[in-house]
Amino acid sequence: MAKAKKAKQLTFSMPDRAGLLSDITAVIAEAKVNINAICAYAMENKAFFMMITESNARAKKALGKINISPQEEDVLMVEMPNTVGSLHRAAKKIADAGVNINYLFATAASGRTSTCVLNTSDDKKALRAVSK
């Protein structure tokens, strides 16, 4: 069964360049903040970042040192068994509740569980639906 909870993620974008991820993760690591989830990609010479940390306040302060001003955004974190069909079952519950998933990023690795970070059209309804 999936377990869902609300979370806040940091989002920001900036011009893309080689070494950018290294610079960003260095200041966060120096601040002794763990990154729990991250999605980063580049498109048309711009880099986009979405991350959930153990302390968004400390991460924001650290990022400010390299002139990055992240925004906070509501998301859901859904933990589910790392088995065939788990994501389908969670997505179906959300769809049946009439909620749109704007985007998601996830990891499964080789453990027993996977975690998905979702941005939805209605987090309250999605949270209730997944938790049923």
JSON list of C-alpha atoms in Angstrom, two decimals:
[
{"chain": "A", "resi": 1, "resn": "MET", "atom": "CA", "xyz": [0.00, 0.00, 0.00]},
{"chain": "A", "resi": 2, "resn": "ALA", "atom": "CA", "xyz": [1.22, 3.50, -0.81]},
{"chain": "A", "resi": 3, "resn": "LYS", "atom": "CA", "xyz": [1.81, 6.12, 1.86]},
{"chain": "A", "resi": 4, "resn": "ALA", "atom": "CA", "xyz": [1.50, 9.77, 0.90]},
{"chain": "A", "resi": 5, "resn": "LYS", "atom": "CA", "xyz": [2.50, 12.94, 2.70]},
{"chain": "A", "resi": 6, "resn": "LYS", "atom": "CA", "xyz": [2.70, 16.63, 1.90]},
{"chain": "A", "resi": 7, "resn": "ALA", "atom": "CA", "xyz": [6.12, 18.17, 1.34]},
{"chain": "A", "resi": 8, "resn": "LYS", "atom": "CA", "xyz": [7.67, 21.43, 0.19]},
{"chain": "A", "resi": 9, "resn": "GLN", "atom": "CA", "xyz": [10.20, 21.46, -2.61]},
{"chain": "A", "resi": 10, "resn": "LEU", "atom": "CA", "xyz": [12.61, 24.16, -3.65]},
{"chain": "A", "resi": 11, "resn": "THR", "atom": "CA", "xyz": [12.43, 25.22, -7.30]},
{"chain": "A", "resi": 12, "resn": "PHE", "atom": "CA", "xyz": [14.70, 27.50, -9.29]},
{"chain": "A", "resi": 13, "resn": "SER", "atom": "CA", "xyz": [16.17, 27.95, -12.73]},
{"chain": "A", "resi": 14, "resn": "MET", "atom": "CA", "xyz": [19.27, 29.62, -14.10]},
{"chain": "A", "resi": 15, "resn": "PRO", "atom": "CA", "xyz": [21.51, 29.65, -17.16]},
{"chain": "A", "resi": 16, "resn": "ASP", "atom": "CA", "xyz": [22.91, 26.19, -17.84]},
{"chain": "A", "resi": 17, "resn": "ARG", "atom": "CA", "xyz": [26.64, 25.54, -17.75]},
{"chain": "A", "resi": 18, "resn": "ALA", "atom": "CA", "xyz": [29.09, 22.76, -17.05]},
{"chain": "A", "resi": 19, "resn": "GLY", "atom": "CA", "xyz": [29.64, 22.26, -13.31]},
{"chain": "A", "resi": 20, "resn": "LEU", "atom": "CA", "xyz": [26.39, 23.88, -12.20]},
{"chain": "A", "resi": 21, "resn": "LEU", "atom": "CA", "xyz": [25.08, 20.79, -10.39]},
{"chain": "A", "resi": 22, "resn": "SER", "atom": "CA", "xyz": [28.44, 20.41, -8.65]},
{"chain": "A", "resi": 23, "resn": "ASP", "atom": "CA", "xyz": [28.37, 24.04, -7.47]},
{"chain": "A", "resi": 24, "resn": "ILE", "atom": "CA", "xyz": [24.79, 23.78, -6.20]},
{"chain": "A", "resi": 25, "resn": "THR", "atom": "CA", "xyz": [25.31, 20.51, -4.35]},
{"chain": "A", "resi": 26, "resn": "ALA", "atom": "CA", "xyz": [28.60, 21.78, -2.88]},
{"chain": "A", "resi": 27, "resn": "VAL", "atom": "CA", "xyz": [26.98, 24.72, -1.08]},
{"chain": "A", "resi": 28, "resn": "ILE", "atom": "CA", "xyz": [24.14, 22.53, 0.17]},
{"chain": "A", "resi": 29, "resn": "ALA", "atom": "CA", "xyz": [26.58, 19.88, 1.43]},
{"chain": "A", "resi": 30, "resn": "GLU", "atom": "CA", "xyz": [28.72, 22.57, 3.10]},
{"chain": "A", "resi": 31, "resn": "ALA", "atom": "CA", "xyz": [25.58, 23.68, 4.94]},
{"chain": "A", "resi": 32, "resn": "LYS", "atom": "CA", "xyz": [25.23, 20.06, 6.10]},
{"chain": "A", "resi": 33, "resn": "VAL", "atom": "CA", "xyz": [21.79, 19.70, 4.47]},
{"chain": "A", "resi": 34, "resn": "ASN", "atom": "CA", "xyz": [20.76, 16.37, 3.00]},
{"chain": "A", "resi": 35, "resn": "ILE", "atom": "CA", "xyz": [18.95, 16.35, -0.33]},
{"chain": "A", "resi": 36, "resn": "ASN", "atom": "CA", "xyz": [16.10, 13.83, -0.07]},
{"chain": "A", "resi": 37, "resn": "ALA", "atom": "CA", "xyz": [14.90, 14.12, -3.68]},
{"chain": "A", "resi": 38, "resn": "ILE", "atom": "CA", "xyz": [16.09, 16.04, -6.71]},
{"chain": "A", "resi": 39, "resn": "CYS", "atom": "CA", "xyz": [15.13, 16.53, -10.33]},
{"chain": "A", "resi": 40, "resn": "ALA", "atom": "CA", "xyz": [17.41, 18.63, -12.51]},
{"chain": "A", "resi": 41, "resn": "TYR", "atom": "CA", "xyz": [17.39, 19.09, -16.25]},
{"chain": "A", "resi": 42, "resn": "ALA", "atom": "CA", "xyz": [18.45, 21.54, -18.93]},
{"chain": "A", "resi": 43, "resn": "MET", "atom": "CA", "xyz": [16.42, 22.85, -21.84]},
{"chain": "A", "resi": 44, "resn": "GLU", "atom": "CA", "xyz": [17.29, 25.62, -24.29]},
{"chain": "A", "resi": 45, "resn": "ASN", "atom": "CA", "xyz": [20.39, 26.69, -22.32]},
{"chain": "A", "resi": 46, "resn": "LYS", "atom": "CA", "xyz": [18.47, 26.96, -19.04]},
{"chain": "A", "resi": 47, "resn": "ALA", "atom": "CA", "xyz": [18.83, 24.63, -16.05]},
{"chain": "A", "resi": 48, "resn": "PHE", "atom": "CA", "xyz": [15.79, 23.75, -13.94]},
{"chain": "A", "resi": 49, "resn": "PHE", "atom": "CA", "xyz": [15.94, 22.33, -10.41]},
{"chain": "A", "resi": 50, "resn": "MET", "atom": "CA", "xyz": [13.36, 20.83, -8.07]},
{"chain": "A", "resi": 51, "resn": "MET", "atom": "CA", "xyz": [14.56, 19.45, -4.75]},
{"chain": "A", "resi": 52, "resn": "ILE", "atom": "CA", "xyz": [13.31, 18.38, -1.36]},
{"chain": "A", "resi": 53, "resn": "THR", "atom": "CA", "xyz": [15.80, 18.74, 1.46]},
{"chain": "A", "resi": 54, "resn": "GLU", "atom": "CA", "xyz": [15.85, 17.91, 5.13]},
{"chain": "A", "resi": 55, "resn": "SER", "atom": "CA", "xyz": [15.91, 21.67, 5.82]},
{"chain": "A", "resi": 56, "resn": "ASN", "atom": "CA", "xyz": [14.65, 23.94, 3.08]},
{"chain": "A", "resi": 57, "resn": "ALA", "atom": "CA", "xyz": [15.40, 27.00, 5.23]},
{"chain": "A", "resi": 58, "resn": "ARG", "atom": "CA", "xyz": [19.09, 26.10, 5.55]},
{"chain": "A", "resi": 59, "resn": "ALA", "atom": "CA", "xyz": [19.27, 25.06, 1.88]},
{"chain": "A", "resi": 60, "resn": "LYS", "atom": "CA", "xyz": [17.75, 28.40, 0.79]},
{"chain": "A", "resi": 61, "resn": "LYS", "atom": "CA", "xyz": [20.26, 30.29, 2.94]},
{"chain": "A", "resi": 62, "resn": "ALA", "atom": "CA", "xyz": [23.15, 28.28, 1.44]},
{"chain": "A", "resi": 63, "resn": "LEU", "atom": "CA", "xyz": [21.90, 28.78, -2.12]},
{"chain": "A", "resi": 64, "resn": "GLY", "atom": "CA", "xyz": [21.62, 32.51, -1.45]},
{"chain": "A", "resi": 65, "resn": "LYS", "atom": "CA", "xyz": [25.41, 32.58, -1.08]},
{"chain": "A", "resi": 66, "resn": "ILE", "atom": "CA", "xyz": [25.69, 31.81, -4.81]},
{"chain": "A", "resi": 67, "resn": "ASN", "atom": "CA", "xyz": [22.87, 34.20, -5.77]},
{"chain": "A", "resi": 68, "resn": "ILE", "atom": "CA", "xyz": [20.11, 31.61, -6.12]},
{"chain": "A", "resi": 69, "resn": "SER", "atom": "CA", "xyz": [16.69, 32.50, -4.69]},
{"chain": "A", "resi": 70, "resn": "PRO", "atom": "CA", "xyz": [14.59, 29.33, -4.77]},
{"chain": "A", "resi": 71, "resn": "GLN", "atom": "CA", "xyz": [10.82, 29.31, -4.41]},
{"chain": "A", "resi": 72, "resn": "GLU", "atom": "CA", "xyz": [8.95, 26.78, -2.28]},
{"chain": "A", "resi": 73, "resn": "GLU", "atom": "CA", "xyz": [6.24, 24.70, -3.90]},
{"chain": "A", "resi": 74, "resn": "ASP", "atom": "CA", "xyz": [3.76, 22.20, -2.44]},
{"chain": "A", "resi": 75, "resn": "VAL", "atom": "CA", "xyz": [4.19, 18.61, -3.59]},
{"chain": "A", "resi": 76, "resn": "LEU", "atom": "CA", "xyz": [3.25, 15.14, -2.44]},
{"chain": "A", "resi": 77, "resn": "MET", "atom": "CA", "xyz": [5.73, 12.42, -1.62]},
{"chain": "A", "resi": 78, "resn": "VAL", "atom": "CA", "xyz": [4.30, 8.98, -2.22]},
{"chain": "A", "resi": 79, "resn": "GLU", "atom": "CA", "xyz": [6.18, 5.97, -0.90]},
{"chain": "A", "resi": 80, "resn": "MET", "atom": "CA", "xyz": [5.10, 2.64, -2.33]},
{"chain": "A", "resi": 81, "resn": "PRO", "atom": "CA", "xyz": [6.37, -0.91, -2.66]},
{"chain": "A", "resi": 82, "resn": "ASN", "atom": "CA", "xyz": [8.97, -1.36, -5.39]},
{"chain": "A", "resi": 83, "resn": "THR", "atom": "CA", "xyz": [6.85, -3.93, -7.19]},
{"chain": "A", "resi": 84, "resn": "VAL", "atom": "CA", "xyz": [5.17, -4.29, -10.56]},
{"chain": "A", "resi": 85, "resn": "GLY", "atom": "CA", "xyz": [2.04, -2.17, -10.78]},
{"chain": "A", "resi": 86, "resn": "SER", "atom": "CA", "xyz": [2.54, -0.02, -7.67]},
{"chain": "A", "resi": 87, "resn": "LEU", "atom": "CA", "xyz": [2.81, 3.24, -9.59]},
{"chain": "A", "resi": 88, "resn": "HIS", "atom": "CA", "xyz": [-0.18, 2.26, -11.73]},
{"chain": "A", "resi": 89, "resn": "ARG", "atom": "CA", "xyz": [-2.33, 1.63, -8.65]},
{"chain": "A", "resi": 90, "resn": "ALA", "atom": "CA", "xyz": [-1.40, 5.02, -7.13]},
{"chain": "A", "resi": 91, "resn": "ALA", "atom": "CA", "xyz": [-1.89, 6.84, -10.47]},
{"chain": "A", "resi": 92, "resn": "LYS", "atom": "CA", "xyz": [-5.28, 5.16, -10.97]},
{"chain": "A", "resi": 93, "resn": "LYS", "atom": "CA", "xyz": [-6.49, 6.24, -7.52]},
{"chain": "A", "resi": 94, "resn": "ILE", "atom": "CA", "xyz": [-5.46, 9.82, -8.28]},
{"chain": "A", "resi": 95, "resn": "ALA", "atom": "CA", "xyz": [-7.10, 9.73, -11.72]},
{"chain": "A", "resi": 96, "resn": "ASP", "atom": "CA", "xyz": [-10.30, 8.24, -10.29]},
{"chain": "A", "resi": 97, "resn": "ALA", "atom": "CA", "xyz": [-10.40, 11.15, -7.83]},
{"chain": "A", "resi": 98, "resn": "GLY", "atom": "CA", "xyz": [-10.40, 13.53, -10.81]},
{"chain": "A", "resi": 99, "resn": "VAL", "atom": "CA", "xyz": [-6.96, 14.94, -10.02]},
{"chain": "A", "resi": 100, "resn": "ASN", "atom": "CA", "xyz": [-4.42, 15.77, -12.71]},
{"chain": "A", "resi": 101, "resn": "ILE", "atom": "CA", "xyz": [-0.75, 14.92, -12.14]},
{"chain": "A", "resi": 102, "resn": "ASN", "atom": "CA", "xyz": [1.18, 17.88, -13.55]},
{"chain": "A", "resi": 103, "resn": "TYR", "atom": "CA", "xyz": [4.53, 16.12, -13.20]},
{"chain": "A", "resi": 104, "resn": "LEU", "atom": "CA", "xyz": [6.35, 13.53, -11.14]},
{"chain": "A", "resi": 105, "resn": "PHE", "atom": "CA", "xyz": [9.85, 12.33, -10.54]},
{"chain": "A", "resi": 106, "resn": "ALA", "atom": "CA", "xyz": [10.77, 9.17, -8.73]},
{"chain": "A", "resi": 107, "resn": "THR", "atom": "CA", "xyz": [13.37, 6.69, -7.66]},
{"chain": "A", "resi": 108, "resn": "ALA", "atom": "CA", "xyz": [13.13, 2.99, -7.06]},
{"chain": "A", "resi": 109, "resn": "ALA", "atom": "CA", "xyz": [16.79, 1.92, -7.01]},
{"chain": "A", "resi": 110, "resn": "SER", "atom": "CA", "xyz": [17.05, -1.64, -5.73]},
{"chain": "A", "resi": 111, "resn": "GLY", "atom": "CA", "xyz": [15.30, -1.26, -2.40]},
{"chain": "A", "resi": 112, "resn": "ARG", "atom": "CA", "xyz": [11.92, -2.53, -1.26]},
{"chain": "A", "resi": 113, "resn": "THR", "atom": "CA", "xyz": [10.23, 0.84, -1.72]},
{"chain": "A", "resi": 114, "resn": "SER", "atom": "CA", "xyz": [10.14, 3.62, -4.29]},
{"chain": "A", "resi": 115, "resn": "THR", "atom": "CA", "xyz": [9.34, 7.26, -3.72]},
{"chain": "A", "resi": 116, "resn": "CYS", "atom": "CA", "xyz": [7.52, 9.52, -6.16]},
{"chain": "A", "resi": 117, "resn": "VAL", "atom": "CA", "xyz": [7.33, 13.30, -5.88]},
{"chain": "A", "resi": 118, "resn": "LEU", "atom": "CA", "xyz": [4.14, 14.60, -7.48]},
{"chain": "A", "resi": 119, "resn": "ASN", "atom": "CA", "xyz": [2.82, 18.02, -8.33]},
{"chain": "A", "resi": 120, "resn": "THR", "atom": "CA", "xyz": [-0.95, 17.77, -8.77]},
{"chain": "A", "resi": 121, "resn": "SER", "atom": "CA", "xyz": [-3.96, 19.92, -9.53]},
{"chain": "A", "resi": 122, "resn": "ASP", "atom": "CA", "xyz": [-5.39, 19.14, -6.06]},
{"chain": "A", "resi": 123, "resn": "ASP", "atom": "CA", "xyz": [-2.98, 17.81, -3.43]},
{"chain": "A", "resi": 124, "resn": "LYS", "atom": "CA", "xyz": [-5.69, 17.33, -0.78]},
{"chain": "A", "resi": 125, "resn": "LYS", "atom": "CA", "xyz": [-7.78, 15.08, -3.02]},
{"chain": "A", "resi": 126, "resn": "ALA", "atom": "CA", "xyz": [-4.71, 13.21, -4.28]},
{"chain": "A", "resi": 127, "resn": "LEU", "atom": "CA", "xyz": [-3.48, 12.66, -0.72]},
{"chain": "A", "resi": 128, "resn": "ARG", "atom": "CA", "xyz": [-6.86, 11.25, 0.33]},
{"chain": "A", "resi": 129, "resn": "ALA", "atom": "CA", "xyz": [-7.10, 9.08, -2.77]},
{"chain": "A", "resi": 130, "resn": "VAL", "atom": "CA", "xyz": [-3.64, 7.51, -2.40]},
{"chain": "A", "resi": 131, "resn": "SER", "atom": "CA", "xyz": [-4.11, 6.98, 1.33]},
{"chain": "A", "resi": 132, "resn": "LYS", "atom": "CA", "xyz": [-7.30, 4.89, 0.83]}
]
